[in-house]
Short mmCIF file of C-alpha atoms in Angstrom, two decimals:
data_model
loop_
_atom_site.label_atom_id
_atom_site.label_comp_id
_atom_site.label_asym_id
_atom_site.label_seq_id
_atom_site.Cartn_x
_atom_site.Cartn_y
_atom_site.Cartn_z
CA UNK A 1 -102.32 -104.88 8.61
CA UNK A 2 -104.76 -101.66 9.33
CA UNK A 3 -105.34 -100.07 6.12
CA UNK A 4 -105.47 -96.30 6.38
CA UNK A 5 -107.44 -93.75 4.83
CA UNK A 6 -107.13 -89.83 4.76
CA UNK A 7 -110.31 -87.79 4.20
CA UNK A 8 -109.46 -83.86 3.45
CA UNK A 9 -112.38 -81.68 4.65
CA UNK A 10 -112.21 -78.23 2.88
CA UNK A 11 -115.18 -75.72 4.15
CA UNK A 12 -118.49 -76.10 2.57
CA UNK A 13 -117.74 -80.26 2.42
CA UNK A 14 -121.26 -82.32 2.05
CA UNK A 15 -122.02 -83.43 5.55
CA UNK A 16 -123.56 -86.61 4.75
CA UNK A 17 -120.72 -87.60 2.40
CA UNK A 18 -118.09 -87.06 4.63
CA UNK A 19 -119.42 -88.60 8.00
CA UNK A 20 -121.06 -91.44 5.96
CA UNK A 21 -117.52 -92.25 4.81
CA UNK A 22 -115.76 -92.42 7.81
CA UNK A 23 -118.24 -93.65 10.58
CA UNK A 24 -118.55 -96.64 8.02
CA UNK A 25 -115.07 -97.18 7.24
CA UNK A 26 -113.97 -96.84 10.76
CA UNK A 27 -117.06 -99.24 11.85
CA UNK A 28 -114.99 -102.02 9.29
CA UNK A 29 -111.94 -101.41 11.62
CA UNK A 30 -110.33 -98.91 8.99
CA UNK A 31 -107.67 -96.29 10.46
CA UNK A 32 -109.67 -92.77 8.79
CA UNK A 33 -107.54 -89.49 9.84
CA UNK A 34 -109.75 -86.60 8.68
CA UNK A 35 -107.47 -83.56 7.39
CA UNK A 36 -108.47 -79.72 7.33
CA UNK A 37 -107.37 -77.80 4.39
CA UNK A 38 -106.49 -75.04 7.33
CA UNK A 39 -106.65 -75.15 11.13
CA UNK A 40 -109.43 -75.28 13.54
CA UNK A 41 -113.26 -76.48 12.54
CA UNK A 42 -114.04 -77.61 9.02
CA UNK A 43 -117.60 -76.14 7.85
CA UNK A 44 -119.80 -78.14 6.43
CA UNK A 45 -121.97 -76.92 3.49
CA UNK A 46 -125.72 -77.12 5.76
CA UNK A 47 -123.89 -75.59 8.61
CA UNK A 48 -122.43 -78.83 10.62
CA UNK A 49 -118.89 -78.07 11.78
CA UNK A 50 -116.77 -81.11 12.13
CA UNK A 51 -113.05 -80.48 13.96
CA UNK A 52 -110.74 -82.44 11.71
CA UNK A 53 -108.16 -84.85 13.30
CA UNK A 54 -104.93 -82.77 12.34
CA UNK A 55 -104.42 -80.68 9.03
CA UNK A 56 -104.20 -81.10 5.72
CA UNK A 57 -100.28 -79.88 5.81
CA UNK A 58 -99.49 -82.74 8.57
CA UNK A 59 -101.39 -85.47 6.70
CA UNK A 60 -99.41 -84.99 3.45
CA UNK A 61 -96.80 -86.74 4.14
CA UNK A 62 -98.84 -89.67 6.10
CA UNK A 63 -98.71 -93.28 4.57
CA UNK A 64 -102.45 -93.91 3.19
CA UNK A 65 -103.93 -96.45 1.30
CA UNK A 66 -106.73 -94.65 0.24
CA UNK A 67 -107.65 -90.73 -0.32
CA UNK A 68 -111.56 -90.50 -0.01
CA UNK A 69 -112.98 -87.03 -1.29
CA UNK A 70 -116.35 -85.92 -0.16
CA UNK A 71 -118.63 -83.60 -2.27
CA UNK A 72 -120.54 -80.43 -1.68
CA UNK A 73 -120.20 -77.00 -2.98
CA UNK A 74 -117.96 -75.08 -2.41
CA UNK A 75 -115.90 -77.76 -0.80
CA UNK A 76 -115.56 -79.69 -4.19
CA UNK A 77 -113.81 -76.75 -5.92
CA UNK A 78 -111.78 -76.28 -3.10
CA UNK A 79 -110.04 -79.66 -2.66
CA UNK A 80 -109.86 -79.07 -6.46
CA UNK A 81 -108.02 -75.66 -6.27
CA UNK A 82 -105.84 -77.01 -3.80
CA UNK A 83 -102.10 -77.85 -4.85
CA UNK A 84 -101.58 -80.13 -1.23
CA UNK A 85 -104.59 -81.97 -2.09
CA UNK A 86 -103.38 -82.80 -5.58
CA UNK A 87 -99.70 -83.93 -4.41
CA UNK A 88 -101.61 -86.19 -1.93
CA UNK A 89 -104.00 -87.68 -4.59
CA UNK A 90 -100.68 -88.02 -6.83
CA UNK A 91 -98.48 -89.28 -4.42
CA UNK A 92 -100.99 -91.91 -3.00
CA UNK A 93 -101.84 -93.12 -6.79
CA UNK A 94 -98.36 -93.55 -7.40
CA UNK A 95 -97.68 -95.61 -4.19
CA UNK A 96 -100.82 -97.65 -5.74
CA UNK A 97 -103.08 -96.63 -3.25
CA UNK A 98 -106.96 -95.51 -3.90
CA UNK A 99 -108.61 -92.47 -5.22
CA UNK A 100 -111.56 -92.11 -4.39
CA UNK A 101 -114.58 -89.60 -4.86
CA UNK A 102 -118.56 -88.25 -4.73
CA UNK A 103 -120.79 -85.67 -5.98
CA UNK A 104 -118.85 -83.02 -7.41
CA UNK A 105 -115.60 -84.03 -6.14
CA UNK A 106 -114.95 -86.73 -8.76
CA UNK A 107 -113.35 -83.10 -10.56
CA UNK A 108 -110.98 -82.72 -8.16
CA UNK A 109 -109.38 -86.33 -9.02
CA UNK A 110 -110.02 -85.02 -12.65
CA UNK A 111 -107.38 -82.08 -11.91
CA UNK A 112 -104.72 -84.20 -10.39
CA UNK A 113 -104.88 -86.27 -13.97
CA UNK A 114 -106.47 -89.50 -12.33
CA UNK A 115 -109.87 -89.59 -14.29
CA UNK A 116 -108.12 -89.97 -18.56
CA UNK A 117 -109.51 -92.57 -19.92
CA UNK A 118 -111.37 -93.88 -16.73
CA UNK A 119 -115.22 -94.62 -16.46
CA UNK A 120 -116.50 -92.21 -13.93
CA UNK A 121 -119.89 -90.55 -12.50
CA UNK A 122 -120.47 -88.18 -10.11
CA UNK A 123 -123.47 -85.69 -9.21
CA UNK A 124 -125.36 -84.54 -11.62
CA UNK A 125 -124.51 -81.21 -14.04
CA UNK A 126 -120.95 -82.24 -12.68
CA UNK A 127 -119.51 -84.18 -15.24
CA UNK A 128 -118.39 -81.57 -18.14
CA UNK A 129 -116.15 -79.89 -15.34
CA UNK A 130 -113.05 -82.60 -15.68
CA UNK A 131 -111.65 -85.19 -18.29
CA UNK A 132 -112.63 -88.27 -18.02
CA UNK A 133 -113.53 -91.41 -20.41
CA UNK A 134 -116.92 -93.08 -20.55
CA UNK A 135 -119.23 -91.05 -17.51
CA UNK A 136 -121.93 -93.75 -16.31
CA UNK A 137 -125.24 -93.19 -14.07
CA UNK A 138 -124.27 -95.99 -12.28
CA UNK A 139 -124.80 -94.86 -7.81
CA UNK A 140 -121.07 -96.51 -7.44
CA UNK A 141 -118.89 -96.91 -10.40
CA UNK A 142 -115.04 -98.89 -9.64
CA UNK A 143 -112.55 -98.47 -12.34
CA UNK A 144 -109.25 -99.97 -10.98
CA UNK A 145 -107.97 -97.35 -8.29
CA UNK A 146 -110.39 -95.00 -8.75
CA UNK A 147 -113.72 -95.07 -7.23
CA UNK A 148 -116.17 -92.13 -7.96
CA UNK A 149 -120.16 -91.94 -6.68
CA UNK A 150 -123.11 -89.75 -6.96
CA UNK A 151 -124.06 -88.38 -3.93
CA UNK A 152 -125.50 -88.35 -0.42
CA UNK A 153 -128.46 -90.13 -1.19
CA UNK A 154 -125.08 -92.99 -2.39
CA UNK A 155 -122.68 -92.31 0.18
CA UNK A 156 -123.64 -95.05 2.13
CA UNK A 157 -123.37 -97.57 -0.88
CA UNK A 158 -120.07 -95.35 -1.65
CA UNK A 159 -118.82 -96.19 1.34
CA UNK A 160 -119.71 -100.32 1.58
CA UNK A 161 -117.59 -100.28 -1.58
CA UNK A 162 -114.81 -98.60 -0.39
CA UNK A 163 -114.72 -100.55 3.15
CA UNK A 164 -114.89 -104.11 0.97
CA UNK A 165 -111.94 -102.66 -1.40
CA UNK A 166 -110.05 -102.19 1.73
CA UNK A 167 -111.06 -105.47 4.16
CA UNK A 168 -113.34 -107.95 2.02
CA UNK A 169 -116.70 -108.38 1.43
CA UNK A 170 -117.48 -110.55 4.75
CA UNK A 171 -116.28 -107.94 6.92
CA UNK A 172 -118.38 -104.75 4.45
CA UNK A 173 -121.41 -107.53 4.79
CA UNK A 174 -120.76 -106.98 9.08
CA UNK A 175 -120.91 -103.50 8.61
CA UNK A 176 -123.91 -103.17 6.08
CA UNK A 177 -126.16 -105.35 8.31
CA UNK A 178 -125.12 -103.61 11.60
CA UNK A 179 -126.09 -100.19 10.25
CA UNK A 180 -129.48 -101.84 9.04
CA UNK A 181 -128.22 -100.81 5.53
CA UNK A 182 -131.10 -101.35 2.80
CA UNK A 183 -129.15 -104.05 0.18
CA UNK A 184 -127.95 -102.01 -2.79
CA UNK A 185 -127.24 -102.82 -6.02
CA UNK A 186 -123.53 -104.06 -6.51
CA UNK A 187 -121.40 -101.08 -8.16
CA UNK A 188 -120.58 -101.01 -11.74
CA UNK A 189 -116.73 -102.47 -12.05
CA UNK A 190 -114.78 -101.63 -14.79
CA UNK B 1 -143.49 -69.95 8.70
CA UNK B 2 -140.00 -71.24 8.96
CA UNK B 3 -140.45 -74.71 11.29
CA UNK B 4 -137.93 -75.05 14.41
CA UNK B 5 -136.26 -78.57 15.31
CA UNK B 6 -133.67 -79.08 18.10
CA UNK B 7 -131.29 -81.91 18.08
CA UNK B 8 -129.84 -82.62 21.29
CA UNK B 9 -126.09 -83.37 21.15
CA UNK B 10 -124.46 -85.87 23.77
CA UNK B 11 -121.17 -87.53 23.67
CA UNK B 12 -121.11 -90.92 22.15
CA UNK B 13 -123.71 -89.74 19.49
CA UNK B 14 -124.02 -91.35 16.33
CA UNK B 15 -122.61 -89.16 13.29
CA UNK B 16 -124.66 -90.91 10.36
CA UNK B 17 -127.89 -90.25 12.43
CA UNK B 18 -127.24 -86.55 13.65
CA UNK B 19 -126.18 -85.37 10.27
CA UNK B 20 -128.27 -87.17 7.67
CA UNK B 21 -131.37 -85.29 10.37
CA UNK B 22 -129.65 -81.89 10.72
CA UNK B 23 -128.43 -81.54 6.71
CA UNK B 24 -131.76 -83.04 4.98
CA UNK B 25 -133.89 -80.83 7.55
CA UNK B 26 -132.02 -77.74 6.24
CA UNK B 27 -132.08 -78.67 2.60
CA UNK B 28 -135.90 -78.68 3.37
CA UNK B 29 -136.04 -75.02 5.21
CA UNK B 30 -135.98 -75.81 8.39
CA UNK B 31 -134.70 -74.22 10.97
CA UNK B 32 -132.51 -76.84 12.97
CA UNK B 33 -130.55 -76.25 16.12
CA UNK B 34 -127.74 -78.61 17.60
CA UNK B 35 -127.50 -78.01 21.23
CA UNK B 36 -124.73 -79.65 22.92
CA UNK B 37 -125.20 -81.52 26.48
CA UNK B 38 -121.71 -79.56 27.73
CA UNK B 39 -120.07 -76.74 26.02
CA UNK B 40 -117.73 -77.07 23.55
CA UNK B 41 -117.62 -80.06 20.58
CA UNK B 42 -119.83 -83.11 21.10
CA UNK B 43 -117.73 -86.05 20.75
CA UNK B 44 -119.00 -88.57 18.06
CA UNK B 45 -119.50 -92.16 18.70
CA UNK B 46 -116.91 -92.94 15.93
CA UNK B 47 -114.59 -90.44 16.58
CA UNK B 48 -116.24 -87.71 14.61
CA UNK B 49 -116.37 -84.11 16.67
CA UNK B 50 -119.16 -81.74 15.84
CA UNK B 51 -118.95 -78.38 17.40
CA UNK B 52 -123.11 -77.62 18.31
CA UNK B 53 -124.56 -74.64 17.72
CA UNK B 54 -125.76 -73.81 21.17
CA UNK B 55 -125.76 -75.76 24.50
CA UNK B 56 -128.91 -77.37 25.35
CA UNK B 57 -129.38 -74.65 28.63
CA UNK B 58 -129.49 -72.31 25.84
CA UNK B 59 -132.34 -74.44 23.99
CA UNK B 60 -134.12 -75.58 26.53
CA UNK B 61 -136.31 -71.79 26.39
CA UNK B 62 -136.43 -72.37 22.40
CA UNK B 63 -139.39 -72.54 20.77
CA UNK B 64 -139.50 -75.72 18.68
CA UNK B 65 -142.09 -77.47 16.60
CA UNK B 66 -139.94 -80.80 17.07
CA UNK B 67 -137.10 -83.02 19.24
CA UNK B 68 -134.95 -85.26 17.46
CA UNK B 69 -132.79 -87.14 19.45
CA UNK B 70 -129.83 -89.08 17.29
CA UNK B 71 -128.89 -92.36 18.57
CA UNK B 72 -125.35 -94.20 19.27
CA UNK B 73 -124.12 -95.69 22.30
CA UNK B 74 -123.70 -94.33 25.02
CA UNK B 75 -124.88 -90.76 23.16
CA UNK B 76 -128.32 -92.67 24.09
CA UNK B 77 -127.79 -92.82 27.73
CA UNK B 78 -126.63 -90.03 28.26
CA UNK B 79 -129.69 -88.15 26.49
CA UNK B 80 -132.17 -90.74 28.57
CA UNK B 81 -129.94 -89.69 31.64
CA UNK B 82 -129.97 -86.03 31.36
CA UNK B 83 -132.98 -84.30 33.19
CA UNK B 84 -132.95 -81.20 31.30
CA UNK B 85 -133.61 -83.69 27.68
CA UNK B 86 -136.93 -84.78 29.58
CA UNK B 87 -137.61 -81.99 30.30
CA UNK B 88 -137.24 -80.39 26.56
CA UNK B 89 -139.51 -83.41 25.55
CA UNK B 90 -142.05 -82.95 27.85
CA UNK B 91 -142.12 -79.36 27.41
CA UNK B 92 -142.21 -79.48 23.46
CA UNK B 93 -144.43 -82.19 23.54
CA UNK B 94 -147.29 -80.60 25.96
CA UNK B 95 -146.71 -77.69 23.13
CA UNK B 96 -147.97 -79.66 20.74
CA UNK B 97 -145.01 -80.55 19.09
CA UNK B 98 -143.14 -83.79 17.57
CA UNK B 99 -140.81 -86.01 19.83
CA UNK B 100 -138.13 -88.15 17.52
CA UNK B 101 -135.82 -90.71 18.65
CA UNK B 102 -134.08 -93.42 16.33
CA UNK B 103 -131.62 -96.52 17.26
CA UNK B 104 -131.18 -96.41 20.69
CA UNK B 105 -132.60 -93.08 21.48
CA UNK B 106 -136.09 -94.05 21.45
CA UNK B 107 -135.67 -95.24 25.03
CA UNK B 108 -135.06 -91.75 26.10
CA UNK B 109 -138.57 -90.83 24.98
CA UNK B 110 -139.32 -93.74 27.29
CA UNK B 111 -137.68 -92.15 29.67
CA UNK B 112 -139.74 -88.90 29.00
CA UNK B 113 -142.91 -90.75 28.90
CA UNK B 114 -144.02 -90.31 25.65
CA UNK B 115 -143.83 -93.69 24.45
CA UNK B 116 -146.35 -95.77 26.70
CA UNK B 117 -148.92 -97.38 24.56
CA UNK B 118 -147.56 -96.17 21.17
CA UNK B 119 -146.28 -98.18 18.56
CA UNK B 120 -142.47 -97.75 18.54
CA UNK B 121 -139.36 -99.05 17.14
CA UNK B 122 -135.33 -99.33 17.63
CA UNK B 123 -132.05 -100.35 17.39
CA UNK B 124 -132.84 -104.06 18.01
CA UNK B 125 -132.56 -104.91 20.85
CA UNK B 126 -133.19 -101.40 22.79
CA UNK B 127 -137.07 -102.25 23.20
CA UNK B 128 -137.18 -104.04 26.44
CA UNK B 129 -135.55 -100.79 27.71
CA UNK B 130 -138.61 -98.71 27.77
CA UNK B 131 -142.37 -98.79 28.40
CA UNK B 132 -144.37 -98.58 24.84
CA UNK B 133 -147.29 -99.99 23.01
CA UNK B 134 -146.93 -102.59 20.06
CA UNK B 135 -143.00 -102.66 19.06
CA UNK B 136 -142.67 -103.30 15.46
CA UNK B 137 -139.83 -103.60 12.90
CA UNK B 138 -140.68 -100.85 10.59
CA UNK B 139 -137.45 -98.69 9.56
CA UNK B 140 -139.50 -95.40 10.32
CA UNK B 141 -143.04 -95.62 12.22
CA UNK B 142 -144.92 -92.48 13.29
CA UNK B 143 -147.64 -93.08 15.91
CA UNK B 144 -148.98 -89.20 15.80
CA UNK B 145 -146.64 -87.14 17.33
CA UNK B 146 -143.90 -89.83 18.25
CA UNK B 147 -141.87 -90.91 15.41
CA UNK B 148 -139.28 -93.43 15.81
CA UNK B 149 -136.68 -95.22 13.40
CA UNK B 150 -134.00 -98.04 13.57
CA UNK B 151 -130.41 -97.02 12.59
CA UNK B 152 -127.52 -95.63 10.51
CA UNK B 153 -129.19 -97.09 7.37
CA UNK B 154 -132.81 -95.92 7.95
CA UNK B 155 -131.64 -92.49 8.55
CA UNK B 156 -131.99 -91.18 5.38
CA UNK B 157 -135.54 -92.50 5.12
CA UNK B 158 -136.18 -91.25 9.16
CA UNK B 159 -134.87 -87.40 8.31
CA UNK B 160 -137.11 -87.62 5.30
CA UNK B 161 -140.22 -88.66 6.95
CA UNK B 162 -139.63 -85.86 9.76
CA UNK B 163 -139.17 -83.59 6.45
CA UNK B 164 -142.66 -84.37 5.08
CA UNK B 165 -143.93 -84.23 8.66
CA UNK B 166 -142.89 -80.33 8.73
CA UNK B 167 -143.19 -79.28 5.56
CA UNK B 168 -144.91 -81.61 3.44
CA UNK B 169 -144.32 -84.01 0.89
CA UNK B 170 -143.80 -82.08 -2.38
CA UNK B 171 -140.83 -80.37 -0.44
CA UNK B 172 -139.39 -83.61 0.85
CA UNK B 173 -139.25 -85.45 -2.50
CA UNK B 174 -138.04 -82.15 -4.29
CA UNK B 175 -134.92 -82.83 -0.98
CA UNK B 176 -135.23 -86.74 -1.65
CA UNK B 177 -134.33 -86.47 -5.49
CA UNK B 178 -131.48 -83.57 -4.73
CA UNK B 179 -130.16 -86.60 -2.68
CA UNK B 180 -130.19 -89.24 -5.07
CA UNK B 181 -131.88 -91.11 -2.38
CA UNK B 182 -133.38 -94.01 -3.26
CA UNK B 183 -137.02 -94.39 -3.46
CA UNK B 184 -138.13 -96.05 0.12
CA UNK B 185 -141.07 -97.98 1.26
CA UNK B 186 -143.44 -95.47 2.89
CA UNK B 187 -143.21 -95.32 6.93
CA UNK B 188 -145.43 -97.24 9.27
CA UNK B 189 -148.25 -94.76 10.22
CA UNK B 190 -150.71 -95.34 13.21
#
């Protein structure tokens, strides 16, 4: 069956994390519905505008396999400050679904209680902003169902590793060598 | 002063490309505008909409220092098909300027005639689509003011190179580390 994935984009979102995430997971044969904390354009944080699929408020109650948040400032803070994006993280977590994070959003999975006890990393600077258990400089870290990363220089490892979660390794091989993507070092699993 | 880049926006464009060249060209100061073929949002290759800055009738009187032309399929065609992207090309490169093309888009330089007898590379299999000197499989080769590149997963390295092209190395490792990006193998120069 098509495995799903929603990716909120709240304004100032990291352009490279975000499209990274869903060209590649979408390239794998993923279903990816991109979600807008309000209507109309999402704006990215170096000025690219993306128009979101449908909004945040419609996606909430969408079945989902995996929530995928990307970085960038001040997009980070807001999918943190956001009470819809929490319930989703929750609600998907409980349903044993993914969550999944780079850069400074790993804090956002932090506030909806998903990072105690968990080995995480994220960007740089980032990782005193949420509770967490042992915080690793590893580009890709998997601890169960939660997946953090470091940034866009990552997101395309970030993103391999969340398309093989999802469909296998043969298929997130496919992918890898049809985008010309450099081998990377295998992510740290828990 | 501030350096100028235009990056032509057709539908079927590829999203990695576009935005891994417009996001690490801003983190580096430059001044980067997305012109659309058509009004409104250019439609994304994978499904990702990006609304352009400007339409490309509104570039084509810009001054610019450099063309970068994303690639995807049929983004590709239609920027090889479009007279007013030769004629940006030709114009910009007569100035004295750069003319950029990765994965399938180098065959629009082709088109543009900027390619014959300089060492080039592509998506592989795009380089019996356009007249050129040596093809090679470098992931990023600049023959002096044609730079070309390969895919999704050299993009990083291709907006990096164009970067240091502009601005200058120390400013394009100072972007390069903010990235996380891994350290790559230094382009093909002729």
């Amino acid at each position: 069956m098509t495995k799903s994935v929603i990716v909120p984009l709240a304004d100032g979102f990291e352009e490279i994390e975000a499209v990274s995430v869903i060209d590649i997971l979408r390239r794998g044969g993923v279903k990816v519905t991109t979600a807008g904390l309000h209507p109309g354009v999402a704006k990215g944080a170096h000025g690219i505008d993306i128009q979101p699929d449908t909004t945040l408020d419609t996606a909430l109650d969408m079945k989902a396999d995996m929530v995928v948040l990307p970085g960038g400032m001040p997009g980070a803070e807001h999918l943190r400050d956001d009470p819809r994006v929490m319930a989703l993280l929750q609600r998907v977590h409980e349903q044993g679904g993914y969550a999944c994070a780079i850069c400074a959003a790993p804090m956002a999975l932090g506030a909806a209680g998903l990072t105690a006890g968990r080995t995480v990393t994220s960007y740089p600077g980032f990782g005193d902003q949420f509770s967490h258990g042992p915080y690793v400089e590893d580009r890709v870290v998997v601890d169960g169902k939660v997946i953090t990363s470091r940034g866009p220089g990552t997101a395309t490892e970030f993103a391999l590793t969340l398309l093989e979660t999802l469909v296998g390794p043969q298929k997130a091989r496919e992918v890898a060598d049809g985008l010309l993507a450099v081998r990377s070092p295998a992510p740290r699993v828990v």
